[in-house]
mmCIF file of C-alpha atoms in Angstrom:
data_model
loop_
_atom_site.group_PDB
_atom_site.id
_atom_site.type_symbol
_atom_site.label_atom_id
_atom_site.label_comp_id
_atom_site.label_asym_id
_atom_site.label_seq_id
_atom_site.Cartn_x
_atom_site.Cartn_y
_atom_site.Cartn_z
ATOM 1 C CA MET A 1 8.010 7.990 -2.086
ATOM 2 C CA ALA A 2 4.882 10.019 -1.764
ATOM 3 C CA PHE A 3 1.804 10.447 -3.801
ATOM 4 C CA GLN A 4 -1.566 11.925 -3.120
ATOM 5 C CA LEU A 5 -4.869 10.833 -4.519
ATOM 6 C CA GLY A 6 -7.969 12.584 -3.347
ATOM 7 C CA PRO A 7 -11.207 10.725 -3.175
ATOM 8 C CA PHE A 8 -14.026 12.769 -4.647
ATOM 9 C CA LEU A 9 -14.742 14.368 -1.300
ATOM 10 C CA THR A 10 -17.421 17.004 -1.213
ATOM 11 C CA SER A 11 -19.883 18.002 1.452
ATOM 12 C CA LYS A 12 -20.895 14.335 1.425
ATOM 13 C CA PRO A 13 -17.654 12.325 1.217
ATOM 14 C CA MET A 14 -17.750 9.882 -1.651
ATOM 15 C CA LYS A 15 -16.022 6.582 -2.137
ATOM 16 C CA SER A 16 -12.451 6.789 -3.379
ATOM 17 C CA LEU A 17 -11.671 5.394 -6.804
ATOM 18 C CA SER A 18 -8.091 4.635 -6.035
ATOM 19 C CA PHE A 19 -7.358 3.629 -2.527
ATOM 20 C CA LYS A 20 -9.128 2.244 0.456
ATOM 21 C CA LEU A 21 -8.391 3.395 3.976
ATOM 22 C CA PRO A 22 -9.539 0.954 6.633
ATOM 23 C CA PRO A 23 -12.631 2.599 8.121
ATOM 24 C CA ILE A 24 -12.542 4.084 11.588
ATOM 25 C CA ALA A 25 -13.792 1.521 14.021
ATOM 26 C CA ASP A 26 -13.655 3.771 17.057
ATOM 27 C CA ARG A 27 -12.620 7.410 17.018
ATOM 28 C CA SER A 28 -11.929 7.422 20.714
ATOM 29 C CA LEU A 29 -8.624 6.322 22.106
ATOM 30 C CA GLY A 30 -8.342 2.723 23.192
ATOM 31 C CA SER A 31 -9.923 1.803 26.490
ATOM 32 C CA SER A 32 -7.781 1.878 29.596
ATOM 33 C CA LYS A 33 -8.454 -1.847 29.983
ATOM 34 C CA SER A 34 -6.988 -2.732 26.602
ATOM 35 C CA MET A 35 -4.105 -0.317 27.035
ATOM 36 C CA SER A 36 -3.176 -1.384 30.530
ATOM 37 C CA SER A 37 -3.275 -5.078 29.675
ATOM 38 C CA SER A 38 -0.299 -4.582 27.376
ATOM 39 C CA LEU A 39 1.784 -2.797 29.962
ATOM 40 C CA ARG A 40 4.215 -4.522 32.223
ATOM 41 C CA SER A 41 2.993 -5.728 35.575
ATOM 42 C CA GLY A 42 2.895 -2.992 38.179
ATOM 43 C CA ALA A 43 2.525 -0.075 35.758
ATOM 44 C CA THR A 44 1.387 3.096 37.448
ATOM 45 C CA SER A 45 -1.803 4.925 36.527
ATOM 46 C CA LYS A 46 0.341 7.764 35.151
ATOM 47 C CA GLU A 47 2.211 5.370 32.848
ATOM 48 C CA ILE A 48 -1.078 3.901 31.643
ATOM 49 C CA GLU A 49 -2.406 7.389 30.954
ATOM 50 C CA ASN A 50 0.738 8.227 28.960
ATOM 51 C CA VAL A 51 0.184 5.167 26.766
ATOM 52 C CA LYS A 52 -3.420 6.224 26.190
ATOM 53 C CA LYS A 53 -2.362 9.730 25.225
ATOM 54 C CA SER A 54 0.218 8.475 22.733
ATOM 55 C CA SER A 55 -2.261 6.229 20.962
ATOM 56 C CA ILE A 56 -4.055 6.923 17.721
ATOM 57 C CA PRO A 57 -7.666 6.074 16.892
ATOM 58 C CA ARG A 58 -8.183 2.362 16.507
ATOM 59 C CA ARG A 59 -9.145 1.244 13.023
ATOM 60 C CA GLU A 60 -10.808 -1.844 11.696
ATOM 61 C CA ALA A 61 -8.171 -4.055 10.127
ATOM 62 C CA HIS A 62 -8.424 -6.636 7.396
ATOM 63 C CA VAL A 63 -6.779 -10.000 7.915
ATOM 64 C CA GLN A 64 -3.073 -9.443 7.343
ATOM 65 C CA VAL A 65 -1.354 -12.100 5.253
ATOM 66 C CA THR A 66 2.399 -12.636 5.539
ATOM 67 C CA HIS A 67 4.995 -14.654 3.616
ATOM 68 C CA SER A 68 2.560 -15.744 0.909
ATOM 69 C CA MET A 69 5.210 -16.234 -1.778
ATOM 70 C CA PRO A 70 6.035 -19.930 -2.374
ATOM 71 C CA PRO A 71 9.624 -20.818 -1.382
ATOM 72 C CA GLU A 72 10.529 -21.767 -4.951
ATOM 73 C CA LYS A 73 9.892 -18.181 -6.049
ATOM 74 C CA ILE A 74 12.750 -17.017 -3.827
ATOM 75 C CA GLU A 75 15.121 -18.799 -6.176
ATOM 76 C CA ILE A 76 13.941 -16.526 -8.991
ATOM 77 C CA PHE A 77 15.307 -13.488 -7.167
ATOM 78 C CA LYS A 78 18.566 -15.229 -6.351
ATOM 79 C CA SER A 79 18.936 -16.080 -10.035
ATOM 80 C CA MET A 80 18.316 -12.414 -10.909
ATOM 81 C CA GLU A 81 21.209 -11.041 -8.831
ATOM 82 C CA ASP A 82 23.688 -10.687 -11.686
ATOM 83 C CA TRP A 83 20.962 -9.103 -13.811
ATOM 84 C CA ALA A 84 20.096 -6.686 -10.992
ATOM 85 C CA LYS A 85 23.715 -5.545 -10.670
ATOM 86 C CA LYS A 86 23.747 -4.531 -14.331
ATOM 87 C CA ASN A 87 20.181 -3.306 -14.734
ATOM 88 C CA VAL A 88 18.921 -1.990 -11.380
ATOM 89 C CA LEU A 89 21.939 -0.493 -9.614
ATOM 90 C CA VAL A 90 22.635 1.665 -12.682
ATOM 91 C CA HIS A 91 19.633 3.764 -11.647
ATOM 92 C CA LEU A 92 21.478 4.927 -8.534
ATOM 93 C CA LYS A 93 23.725 7.976 -8.569
ATOM 94 C CA PRO A 94 27.091 8.232 -6.801
ATOM 95 C CA VAL A 95 26.772 10.390 -3.686
ATOM 96 C CA GLU A 96 29.260 12.912 -5.068
ATOM 97 C CA ASN A 97 27.023 13.417 -8.119
ATOM 98 C CA CYS A 98 23.797 13.851 -6.150
ATOM 99 C CA TRP A 99 22.178 17.131 -5.230
ATOM 100 C CA GLN A 100 21.848 17.859 -1.523
ATOM 101 C CA PRO A 101 19.154 19.880 0.304
ATOM 102 C CA GLN A 102 21.634 22.651 1.029
ATOM 103 C CA ASP A 103 21.958 23.302 -2.708
ATOM 104 C CA PHE A 104 18.437 24.787 -2.664
ATOM 105 C CA LEU A 105 18.295 26.460 0.752
ATOM 106 C CA PRO A 106 19.706 29.615 2.366
ATOM 107 C CA ASP A 107 23.278 29.073 3.521
ATOM 108 C CA ALA A 108 23.403 29.524 7.294
ATOM 109 C CA ALA A 109 27.195 29.923 7.143
ATOM 110 C CA SER A 110 27.046 32.871 4.748
ATOM 111 C CA ASP A 111 26.810 36.560 5.589
ATOM 112 C CA GLY A 112 23.709 36.821 3.435
ATOM 113 C CA PHE A 113 21.748 34.121 5.271
ATOM 114 C CA GLU A 114 19.198 36.456 6.865
ATOM 115 C CA GLU A 115 18.517 38.182 3.560
ATOM 116 C CA GLN A 116 18.114 34.827 1.803
ATOM 117 C CA VAL A 117 15.576 33.754 4.425
ATOM 118 C CA ARG A 118 13.672 37.018 4.044
ATOM 119 C CA GLU A 119 13.488 36.482 0.282
ATOM 120 C CA LEU A 120 12.255 32.905 0.765
ATOM 121 C CA ARG A 121 9.559 34.110 3.162
ATOM 122 C CA GLU A 122 8.509 36.886 0.800
ATOM 123 C CA ARG A 123 7.984 34.370 -1.985
ATOM 124 C CA ALA A 124 6.131 31.997 0.360
ATOM 125 C CA ARG A 125 3.805 34.785 1.468
ATOM 126 C CA GLU A 126 2.190 34.832 -1.984
ATOM 127 C CA ILE A 127 1.302 31.135 -1.920
ATOM 128 C CA PRO A 128 -2.227 30.190 -0.741
ATOM 129 C CA ASP A 129 -2.906 28.017 2.286
ATOM 130 C CA ASP A 130 -4.357 25.104 0.330
ATOM 131 C CA TYR A 131 -1.071 24.739 -1.519
ATOM 132 C CA PHE A 132 0.777 24.507 1.799
ATOM 133 C CA VAL A 133 -1.600 21.776 2.977
ATOM 134 C CA ALA A 134 -0.655 19.769 -0.124
ATOM 135 C CA LEU A 135 3.063 20.458 0.304
ATOM 136 C CA VAL A 136 3.032 19.568 3.991
ATOM 137 C CA GLY A 137 1.222 16.281 3.299
ATOM 138 C CA SER A 138 3.813 15.420 0.679
ATOM 139 C CA MET A 139 6.658 16.230 3.048
ATOM 140 C CA ILE A 140 5.138 14.185 5.873
ATOM 141 C CA THR A 141 4.855 11.199 3.557
ATOM 142 C CA GLU A 142 8.488 11.564 2.503
ATOM 143 C CA GLU A 143 9.564 11.792 6.152
ATOM 144 C CA ALA A 144 8.061 8.377 6.947
ATOM 145 C CA LEU A 145 10.999 6.833 5.074
ATOM 146 C CA PRO A 146 12.005 4.461 7.930
ATOM 147 C CA THR A 147 8.744 2.610 7.343
ATOM 148 C CA TYR A 148 9.414 2.222 3.630
ATOM 149 C CA GLN A 149 12.903 0.840 4.161
ATOM 150 C CA THR A 150 11.449 -1.607 6.676
ATOM 151 C CA MET A 151 8.907 -2.762 4.090
ATOM 152 C CA LEU A 152 11.610 -3.380 1.479
ATOM 153 C CA ASN A 153 13.839 -5.143 3.967
ATOM 154 C CA ASN A 154 11.052 -7.521 4.971
ATOM 155 C CA LEU A 155 10.689 -8.960 1.477
ATOM 156 C CA ASP A 156 11.288 -12.690 1.259
ATOM 157 C CA GLY A 157 14.446 -13.442 -0.697
ATOM 158 C CA LEU A 158 15.636 -9.830 -0.708
ATOM 159 C CA ARG A 159 16.415 -9.048 2.920
ATOM 160 C CA ASP A 160 19.593 -7.313 3.980
ATOM 161 C CA GLU A 161 20.494 -10.026 6.476
ATOM 162 C CA THR A 162 23.472 -8.214 8.018
ATOM 163 C CA GLY A 163 22.646 -4.527 7.626
ATOM 164 C CA SER A 164 25.525 -4.124 5.182
ATOM 165 C CA SER A 165 25.000 -7.036 2.813
ATOM 166 C CA LEU A 166 26.597 -6.775 -0.613
ATOM 167 C CA THR A 167 23.781 -8.456 -2.531
ATOM 168 C CA PRO A 168 22.418 -6.123 -5.232
ATOM 169 C CA TRP A 169 18.972 -6.138 -3.604
ATOM 170 C CA ALA A 170 20.387 -4.990 -0.258
ATOM 171 C CA ILE A 171 22.597 -2.371 -1.925
ATOM 172 C CA TRP A 172 19.568 -1.039 -3.808
ATOM 173 C CA THR A 173 17.406 -0.805 -0.681
ATOM 174 C CA ARG A 174 20.019 1.121 1.308
ATOM 175 C CA ALA A 175 21.035 3.434 -1.521
ATOM 176 C CA TRP A 176 17.428 4.074 -2.588
ATOM 177 C CA THR A 177 16.652 4.997 1.012
ATOM 178 C CA ALA A 178 19.642 7.335 1.137
ATOM 179 C CA GLU A 179 18.539 9.112 -2.040
ATOM 180 C CA GLU A 180 14.937 9.386 -0.880
ATOM 181 C CA ASN A 181 16.050 10.740 2.502
ATOM 182 C CA ARG A 182 17.036 14.033 0.863
ATOM 183 C CA HIS A 183 13.447 14.673 -0.244
ATOM 184 C CA GLY A 184 11.932 14.930 3.221
ATOM 185 C CA ASP A 185 14.959 16.841 4.508
ATOM 186 C CA LEU A 186 14.659 19.477 1.802
ATOM 187 C CA LEU A 187 10.902 19.973 2.038
ATOM 188 C CA ASN A 188 11.009 20.003 5.838
ATOM 189 C CA LYS A 189 13.637 22.743 5.953
ATOM 190 C CA TYR A 190 11.882 24.800 3.306
ATOM 191 C CA LEU A 191 8.600 24.654 5.223
ATOM 192 C CA TYR A 192 10.330 25.563 8.479
ATOM 193 C CA LEU A 193 11.965 28.610 6.917
ATOM 194 C CA SER A 194 8.770 29.693 5.146
ATOM 195 C CA GLY A 195 7.070 30.625 8.405
ATOM 196 C CA ARG A 196 3.724 29.583 6.942
ATOM 197 C CA VAL A 197 3.138 26.349 8.844
ATOM 198 C CA ASP A 198 2.876 24.983 12.392
ATOM 199 C CA MET A 199 6.003 22.847 12.568
ATOM 200 C CA LYS A 200 5.280 21.265 15.947
ATOM 201 C CA ARG A 201 1.942 19.874 14.776
ATOM 202 C CA ILE A 202 3.559 18.697 11.561
ATOM 203 C CA GLU A 203 6.298 16.984 13.558
ATOM 204 C CA LYS A 204 3.664 15.240 15.684
ATOM 205 C CA THR A 205 1.978 13.992 12.518
ATOM 206 C CA ILE A 206 5.293 12.578 11.283
ATOM 207 C CA GLN A 207 5.888 10.797 14.586
ATOM 208 C CA TYR A 208 2.378 9.357 14.598
ATOM 209 C CA LEU A 209 2.799 8.156 11.020
ATOM 210 C CA ILE A 210 6.162 6.457 11.545
ATOM 211 C CA GLY A 211 4.853 4.870 14.736
ATOM 212 C CA THR A 212 1.741 3.581 12.981
ATOM 213 C CA GLY A 213 3.493 2.268 9.860
ATOM 214 C CA MET A 214 1.763 1.392 6.601
ATOM 215 C CA ASP A 215 -0.109 -1.540 5.143
ATOM 216 C CA PRO A 216 0.248 -1.943 1.368
ATOM 217 C CA ARG A 217 -0.888 -5.588 1.748
ATOM 218 C CA ALA A 218 2.212 -6.881 -0.002
ATOM 219 C CA GLU A 219 2.513 -10.050 2.113
ATOM 220 C CA ASN A 220 6.352 -9.920 2.199
ATOM 221 C CA SER A 221 6.283 -10.708 -1.525
ATOM 222 C CA PRO A 222 8.658 -8.866 -3.894
ATOM 223 C CA TYR A 223 6.134 -9.501 -6.677
ATOM 224 C CA LEU A 224 3.428 -7.556 -4.857
ATOM 225 C CA LEU A 225 5.621 -4.821 -3.406
ATOM 226 C CA PHE A 226 7.415 -4.117 -6.693
ATOM 227 C CA ILE A 227 4.010 -3.676 -8.346
ATOM 228 C CA TYR A 228 3.277 -1.220 -5.557
ATOM 229 C CA THR A 229 6.567 0.675 -5.832
ATOM 230 C CA SER A 230 6.360 0.834 -9.639
ATOM 231 C CA PHE A 231 2.960 2.474 -9.288
ATOM 232 C CA GLN A 232 3.980 4.708 -6.380
ATOM 233 C CA GLU A 233 7.166 6.077 -7.871
ATOM 234 C CA ARG A 234 5.420 7.078 -11.104
ATOM 235 C CA ALA A 235 2.555 8.631 -9.171
ATOM 236 C CA THR A 236 4.994 10.484 -6.931
ATOM 237 C CA SER A 237 6.855 11.904 -9.903
ATOM 238 C CA ILE A 238 3.559 13.192 -11.296
ATOM 239 C CA SER A 239 2.463 14.759 -8.016
ATOM 240 C CA HIS A 240 5.800 16.464 -7.309
ATOM 241 C CA GLY A 241 5.896 17.723 -10.885
ATOM 242 C CA ASN A 242 2.425 19.236 -10.580
ATOM 243 C CA THR A 243 3.298 20.727 -7.200
ATOM 244 C CA GLY A 244 6.268 22.411 -8.856
ATOM 245 C CA ARG A 245 4.154 23.804 -11.677
ATOM 246 C CA LEU A 246 1.730 25.294 -9.165
ATOM 247 C CA ALA A 247 4.611 26.850 -7.217
ATOM 248 C CA LYS A 248 5.824 28.491 -10.427
ATOM 249 C CA ALA A 249 2.298 29.766 -11.148
ATOM 250 C CA HIS A 250 2.305 31.355 -7.681
ATOM 251 C CA GLY A 251 5.611 33.073 -8.436
ATOM 252 C CA ASP A 252 8.029 30.909 -6.432
ATOM 253 C CA THR A 253 10.509 29.603 -8.991
ATOM 254 C CA LYS A 254 12.884 28.317 -6.285
ATOM 255 C CA LEU A 255 10.175 26.123 -4.783
ATOM 256 C CA ALA A 256 9.250 24.977 -8.284
ATOM 257 C CA GLN A 257 12.879 23.932 -8.756
ATOM 258 C CA ILE A 258 12.806 22.018 -5.454
ATOM 259 C CA CYS A 259 9.699 20.083 -6.467
ATOM 260 C CA GLY A 260 11.099 19.458 -9.926
ATOM 261 C CA ILE A 261 14.383 18.002 -8.712
ATOM 262 C CA ILE A 262 12.526 15.649 -6.363
ATOM 263 C CA ALA A 263 10.206 14.594 -9.211
ATOM 264 C CA SER A 264 13.286 13.802 -11.300
ATOM 265 C CA ASP A 265 14.597 11.450 -8.592
ATOM 266 C CA GLU A 266 11.245 9.693 -8.376
ATOM 267 C CA LYS A 267 11.225 9.213 -12.139
ATOM 268 C CA ARG A 268 14.630 7.542 -11.984
ATOM 269 C CA HIS A 269 13.481 5.248 -9.171
ATOM 270 C CA GLU A 270 10.351 4.420 -11.143
ATOM 271 C CA ALA A 271 12.568 3.232 -13.989
ATOM 272 C CA ALA A 272 14.291 0.747 -11.694
ATOM 273 C CA TYR A 273 11.143 -0.745 -10.188
ATOM 274 C CA THR A 274 9.275 -1.012 -13.496
ATOM 275 C CA LYS A 275 12.338 -2.676 -15.001
ATOM 276 C CA ILE A 276 12.356 -5.292 -12.213
ATOM 277 C CA MET A 277 8.714 -6.075 -12.870
ATOM 278 C CA GLU A 278 9.336 -6.146 -16.597
ATOM 279 C CA LYS A 279 11.930 -8.862 -16.001
ATOM 280 C CA LEU A 280 9.514 -10.802 -13.783
ATOM 281 C CA PHE A 281 6.868 -10.647 -16.505
ATOM 282 C CA GLU A 282 9.480 -12.201 -18.802
ATOM 283 C CA ILE A 283 10.685 -14.901 -16.382
ATOM 284 C CA ASP A 284 7.408 -15.730 -14.649
ATOM 285 C CA PRO A 285 4.492 -14.230 -16.611
ATOM 286 C CA ASP A 286 1.828 -16.073 -14.636
ATOM 287 C CA GLY A 287 3.235 -15.012 -11.277
ATOM 288 C CA ALA A 288 3.661 -11.410 -12.417
ATOM 289 C CA VAL A 289 0.165 -10.942 -13.855
ATOM 290 C CA LEU A 290 -1.413 -12.607 -10.826
ATOM 291 C CA ALA A 291 0.498 -10.181 -8.593
ATOM 292 C CA LEU A 292 -0.673 -7.205 -10.658
ATOM 293 C CA ALA A 293 -4.305 -8.297 -10.491
ATOM 294 C CA ASP A 294 -4.008 -8.967 -6.760
ATOM 295 C CA MET A 295 -2.649 -5.494 -6.006
ATOM 296 C CA MET A 296 -5.235 -3.790 -8.205
ATOM 297 C CA ARG A 297 -8.059 -5.656 -6.499
ATOM 298 C CA LYS A 298 -6.715 -4.467 -3.162
ATOM 299 C CA ARG A 299 -6.167 -0.993 -4.658
ATOM 300 C CA ILE A 300 -2.869 0.856 -4.362
ATOM 301 C CA THR A 301 -2.933 2.820 -1.132
ATOM 302 C CA MET A 302 -0.892 5.920 -0.455
ATOM 303 C CA PRO A 303 2.031 5.212 1.919
ATOM 304 C CA ALA A 304 0.586 7.739 4.398
ATOM 305 C CA HIS A 305 -2.960 6.360 4.461
ATOM 306 C CA LEU A 306 -2.704 5.903 8.255
ATOM 307 C CA MET A 307 -1.825 9.575 8.748
ATOM 308 C CA TYR A 308 -3.002 11.232 11.981
ATOM 309 C CA ASP A 309 -2.205 14.661 13.435
ATOM 310 C CA GLY A 310 -3.430 14.129 16.975
ATOM 311 C CA CYS A 311 -6.856 15.655 16.429
ATOM 312 C CA ASP A 312 -8.369 14.940 12.999
ATOM 313 C CA VAL A 313 -8.980 11.217 12.493
ATOM 314 C CA ASN A 314 -9.838 11.889 8.847
ATOM 315 C CA ILE A 315 -6.910 14.147 8.024
ATOM 316 C CA PHE A 316 -5.715 11.829 5.266
ATOM 317 C CA PHE A 317 -9.047 12.085 3.473
ATOM 318 C CA HIS A 318 -9.187 15.836 3.990
ATOM 319 C CA TYR A 319 -5.649 16.354 2.733
ATOM 320 C CA SER A 320 -6.303 14.061 -0.240
ATOM 321 C CA ALA A 321 -9.389 16.065 -1.161
ATOM 322 C CA VAL A 322 -7.328 19.271 -1.284
ATOM 323 C CA VAL A 323 -4.710 17.581 -3.470
ATOM 324 C CA GLN A 324 -7.384 16.340 -5.854
ATOM 325 C CA ARG A 325 -9.068 19.765 -6.077
ATOM 326 C CA LEU A 326 -5.746 21.459 -6.841
ATOM 327 C CA GLY A 327 -5.056 18.943 -9.613
ATOM 328 C CA ILE A 328 -1.811 17.767 -8.017
ATOM 329 C CA TYR A 329 -2.831 14.120 -8.147
ATOM 330 C CA THR A 330 -6.285 12.978 -9.225
ATOM 331 C CA ALA A 331 -8.312 9.873 -9.941
ATOM 332 C CA LYS A 332 -7.510 10.413 -13.601
ATOM 333 C CA ASP A 333 -3.803 10.264 -12.783
ATOM 334 C CA TYR A 334 -4.369 6.967 -10.985
ATOM 335 C CA SER A 335 -5.983 5.496 -14.107
ATOM 336 C CA ASP A 336 -3.229 6.967 -16.278
ATOM 337 C CA VAL A 337 -0.531 5.303 -14.174
ATOM 338 C CA LEU A 338 -2.244 1.934 -14.384
ATOM 339 C CA GLU A 339 -2.710 2.306 -18.140
ATOM 340 C CA PHE A 340 0.972 3.201 -18.559
ATOM 341 C CA LEU A 341 2.163 0.183 -16.554
ATOM 342 C CA VAL A 342 -0.168 -2.231 -18.341
ATOM 343 C CA GLY A 343 1.248 -0.940 -21.612
ATOM 344 C CA ARG A 344 4.861 -0.955 -20.415
ATOM 345 C CA TRP A 345 4.598 -4.573 -19.278
ATOM 346 C CA LYS A 346 2.611 -5.555 -22.414
ATOM 347 C CA VAL A 347 -0.064 -7.178 -20.266
ATOM 348 C CA GLU A 348 -2.674 -7.213 -23.032
ATOM 349 C CA LYS A 349 -0.343 -9.046 -25.412
ATOM 350 C CA MET A 350 0.694 -11.821 -23.017
ATOM 351 C CA THR A 351 0.188 -15.375 -24.265
ATOM 352 C CA GLY A 352 0.739 -18.845 -22.859
ATOM 353 C CA LEU A 353 -0.820 -18.023 -19.501
ATOM 354 C CA SER A 354 -2.588 -20.516 -17.261
ATOM 355 C CA ALA A 355 -6.370 -20.268 -16.906
ATOM 356 C CA GLU A 356 -5.883 -18.341 -13.666
ATOM 357 C CA GLY A 357 -3.348 -16.085 -15.362
ATOM 358 C CA ARG A 358 -5.756 -15.349 -18.219
ATOM 359 C CA ARG A 359 -8.455 -14.391 -15.732
ATOM 360 C CA ALA A 360 -6.022 -12.026 -14.006
ATOM 361 C CA GLN A 361 -5.001 -10.547 -17.368
ATOM 362 C CA ASP A 362 -8.637 -10.010 -18.303
ATOM 363 C CA TYR A 363 -9.405 -8.361 -14.954
ATOM 364 C CA VAL A 364 -6.534 -5.867 -15.231
ATOM 365 C CA CYS A 365 -7.247 -4.951 -18.841
ATOM 366 C CA ARG A 366 -10.950 -4.411 -18.138
ATOM 367 C CA LEU A 367 -10.201 -2.342 -15.044
ATOM 368 C CA ILE A 368 -8.898 0.735 -16.881
ATOM 369 C CA PRO A 369 -12.112 1.580 -18.785
ATOM 370 C CA LYS A 370 -14.081 0.813 -15.620
ATOM 371 C CA LEU A 371 -12.024 3.360 -13.674
ATOM 372 C CA ARG A 372 -12.500 5.914 -16.464
ATOM 373 C CA ARG A 373 -16.281 5.523 -16.229
ATOM 374 C CA LEU A 374 -16.171 5.904 -12.454
ATOM 375 C CA GLU A 375 -14.156 9.127 -12.844
ATOM 376 C CA GLU A 376 -16.800 10.567 -15.152
ATOM 377 C CA ARG A 377 -19.672 9.649 -12.865
ATOM 378 C CA ALA A 378 -17.924 11.037 -9.802
ATOM 379 C CA GLY A 379 -17.298 14.318 -11.625
ATOM 380 C CA GLU A 380 -20.976 14.571 -12.498
ATOM 381 C CA ARG A 381 -21.966 14.008 -8.859
ATOM 382 C CA ALA A 382 -19.556 16.593 -7.440
ATOM 383 C CA GLU A 383 -21.089 18.828 -4.801
ATOM 384 C CA GLU A 384 -19.977 21.969 -3.041
ATOM 385 C CA ALA A 385 -16.941 21.195 -0.915
ATOM 386 C CA LEU A 386 -16.586 21.610 2.815
ATOM 387 C CA THR A 387 -14.215 24.138 4.356
ATOM 388 C CA ILE A 388 -12.314 22.861 7.392
ATOM 389 C CA PRO A 389 -9.347 23.902 9.595
ATOM 390 C CA PHE A 390 -5.969 22.174 9.167
ATOM 391 C CA SER A 391 -3.676 21.862 12.167
ATOM 392 C CA TRP A 392 -0.608 22.030 9.898
ATOM 393 C CA ILE A 393 -1.362 25.650 9.028
ATOM 394 C CA SER A 394 -2.401 26.769 12.527
ATOM 395 C CA ASP A 395 -6.052 25.770 12.039
ATOM 396 C CA ARG A 396 -6.650 28.152 9.159
ATOM 397 C CA LEU A 397 -9.618 27.156 7.008
ATOM 398 C CA VAL A 398 -9.124 25.427 3.666
ATOM 399 C CA LYS A 399 -11.684 24.277 1.114
ATOM 400 C CA LEU A 400 -11.655 20.552 0.430
#
């Protein structure tokens, strides 16, 4: 699950149309007082210093709401279990029918391994640095999969209470995670073999990101998180597809195939999540449209919005700007995804809503043209972009 949306960043960064990253409150590491207070009694100065070094810049945080879904709504998901078995689990593939990363990589057990690696590196040599920034960011986001499984498993009414529960919701979460796990594995190995990136600094970014987590503001509610995942999976399919088309344009058909096969998985996962929400719009139209309006007011944030590489506190914004400039995922795509989902769930045609539901419906339907106008204005205000170093590619300069 990974999508990129670049704010219209130029020499004077502009406000994003599609996501909001909590602003940096303090770019320095936390004070030794605040760090040491959380350590056990008797911690040495060296241990305190290690905690300080492992920290990331502190950020202002909004008030985090948890478990906001009324208890009676949990019964809706219990009543949907038989439906989920027949309509959600069908979007999973048996392991024996799934592709594996090794299908697209040089075979280390073969006599031709070294030659295969040389060919991969020759193809990669023709690809520009800005493309690798985009590909690395996508891979890092995919590698933060433990966080995403945690988010799904914290949903009220859907938790895998034992770790091997046989409820359809628990089966979906584990199997979805297993399918998604191949994406990061494949991209990680490709990038390692390409020789074009600084793997240690990438690995640090992954560790920072998993340690920091994510905050989609879903409040442990399946309503809110399934809005989020419906949006994310479609956006991810678009971004991987565009990444593949760019790889093909640069002459690397194997990399294009890699991106394409990942995009295909994301499309299949999108079908499952949008189908769940479609059912919720049928069973509980008021609850579903209120959830949609709530998430759109908060704005859908990229799973890796808390990304940090150990040196650039704004690396997420910088990476997003590159992705937007390359056309991999843009503000227009964000609006397109919202428009598709509103149409898929027939939001405009809903009737019988409460007064609050009608207000939510009106907000969502009016939001799309508003976003379109903002896109146009941002394009008109575009200025010459900055050029900055990226740690992921050994500090080589890339235009934002």
